[in-house]
Tab-separated table of C-alpha atoms in Angstrom:
chain	number	residue	atom	x	y	z
A	23	ASP	CA	35.868	-130.782	16.105
A	24	LEU	CA	32.870	-130.868	18.459
A	25	VAL	CA	32.166	-127.133	18.369
A	26	ARG	CA	29.142	-127.591	16.074
A	27	HIS	CA	27.568	-129.982	18.563
A	28	PHE	CA	28.318	-127.700	21.506
A	29	ILE	CA	26.753	-124.706	19.751
A	30	ARG	CA	23.730	-126.807	18.745
A	31	GLY	CA	23.177	-127.765	22.385
A	32	TYR	CA	23.496	-124.146	23.418
A	33	PHE	CA	21.168	-123.044	20.631
A	34	ASP	CA	18.604	-125.686	21.554
A	35	GLY	CA	18.516	-124.089	25.011
A	36	ASP	CA	18.762	-120.373	24.166
A	37	GLY	CA	18.049	-120.040	20.467
A	38	HIS	CA	14.960	-119.217	18.472
A	39	ILE	CA	13.743	-120.285	15.025
A	40	SER	CA	10.624	-118.899	13.417
A	41	ILE	CA	9.098	-118.891	9.981
A	42	LYS	CA	7.061	-115.794	9.138
A	43	LYS	CA	5.720	-114.913	5.709
A	44	ASN	CA	7.911	-117.613	4.164
A	45	ARG	CA	11.019	-116.108	5.803
A	46	PHE	CA	13.316	-118.155	7.985
A	47	LEU	CA	14.391	-116.226	11.087
A	48	LEU	CA	16.996	-117.419	13.546
A	49	GLN	CA	18.567	-115.849	16.622
A	50	ILE	CA	20.629	-116.972	19.573
A	51	THR	CA	20.761	-115.239	22.949
A	52	THR	CA	23.481	-115.427	25.566
A	53	GLY	CA	24.408	-113.558	28.707
A	54	SER	CA	28.073	-114.275	28.130
A	55	GLU	CA	30.241	-111.914	26.116
A	56	GLU	CA	32.734	-114.766	25.642
A	57	MET	CA	30.043	-117.033	24.211
A	58	VAL	CA	28.810	-114.495	21.677
A	59	ASN	CA	32.403	-113.811	20.594
A	60	GLY	CA	33.070	-117.547	20.276
A	61	ILE	CA	29.982	-118.053	18.119
A	62	ILE	CA	30.996	-115.100	15.939
A	63	ASN	CA	34.440	-116.678	15.545
A	64	VAL	CA	32.822	-119.899	14.286
A	65	LEU	CA	30.511	-117.959	11.963
A	66	GLU	CA	33.378	-116.121	10.356
A	67	ASN	CA	36.146	-118.726	10.391
A	68	VAL	CA	34.205	-121.945	9.838
A	69	LEU	CA	31.156	-120.820	7.856
A	70	GLY	CA	32.755	-117.882	6.056
A	71	MET	CA	30.097	-115.406	7.121
A	72	GLU	CA	30.809	-111.707	7.288
A	73	SER	CA	29.531	-109.153	9.785
A	74	LYS	CA	26.884	-108.038	7.254
A	75	ASP	CA	25.350	-111.531	7.430
A	76	TYR	CA	24.333	-111.204	11.068
A	77	SER	CA	23.695	-108.521	13.691
A	78	VAL	CA	24.765	-108.526	17.316
A	79	TYR	CA	22.612	-106.656	19.816
A	80	ARG	CA	24.405	-106.055	23.091
A	81	HIS	CA	22.291	-105.064	26.075
A	82	GLU	CA	24.816	-104.003	28.692
A	83	GLY	CA	24.967	-106.386	31.623
A	84	ARG	CA	21.850	-108.271	30.544
A	85	TYR	CA	22.241	-110.278	27.349
A	86	ASN	CA	23.651	-110.433	23.841
A	87	ARG	CA	21.640	-111.555	20.840
A	88	ILE	CA	22.880	-112.656	17.433
A	89	HIS	CA	20.261	-112.201	14.733
A	90	PHE	CA	20.914	-113.710	11.328
A	91	ASN	CA	20.077	-111.818	8.160
A	92	LYS	CA	18.237	-113.361	5.207
A	93	SER	CA	19.470	-116.787	4.141
A	94	PHE	CA	22.371	-116.869	6.592
A	95	GLY	CA	20.089	-117.992	9.406
A	96	PHE	CA	19.242	-120.985	7.262
A	97	LYS	CA	22.952	-121.587	6.561
A	98	PHE	CA	23.630	-121.543	10.298
A	99	ALA	CA	20.715	-123.946	10.929
A	100	GLU	CA	22.119	-126.314	8.302
A	101	PHE	CA	25.465	-126.173	10.104
A	102	LEU	CA	23.758	-127.023	13.409
A	103	TYR	CA	21.185	-129.619	12.341
A	104	GLY	CA	22.479	-131.146	9.121
A	105	ASP	CA	23.511	-134.761	9.637
A	106	CYS	CA	23.185	-134.795	13.421
A	107	GLU	CA	21.807	-137.400	15.794
A	108	VAL	CA	21.260	-135.469	19.040
A	109	TYR	CA	19.040	-132.369	18.993
A	110	LEU	CA	15.936	-130.743	20.431
A	111	GLY	CA	13.157	-132.111	18.256
A	112	ARG	CA	10.897	-129.065	17.988
A	113	LYS	CA	13.675	-126.751	16.835
A	114	ARG	CA	15.031	-129.206	14.314
A	115	GLU	CA	11.500	-129.791	13.027
A	116	LYS	CA	11.107	-126.056	12.342
A	117	TYR	CA	14.336	-126.139	10.374
A	118	LEU	CA	13.195	-129.228	8.448
A	119	SER	CA	9.749	-127.769	7.730
A	120	PHE	CA	11.387	-124.841	5.967
A	121	THR	CA	13.493	-127.170	3.791
A	122	LYS	CA	10.356	-128.808	2.338
């Protein structure tokens, strides 16, 4: 039941949120194949996302990046930052600025 908090901590360290031309963009980078597969498992089984809702870029032996398509990045950010008490302020503030 703490997986959301674990992923938020990981995202706060190796994730990226940006807002460009009124679009909310979110991606998470990891060097671990197990981590990317675990995050995908949460996306699909907890949030009900499908593979069309995100893209995984695998750079052999270097890193893996999950890039969220359209509104699903925002859905993932809501999952991470909605109703939480511990977070990296600047990333949560980007999320909150888009909600206004």
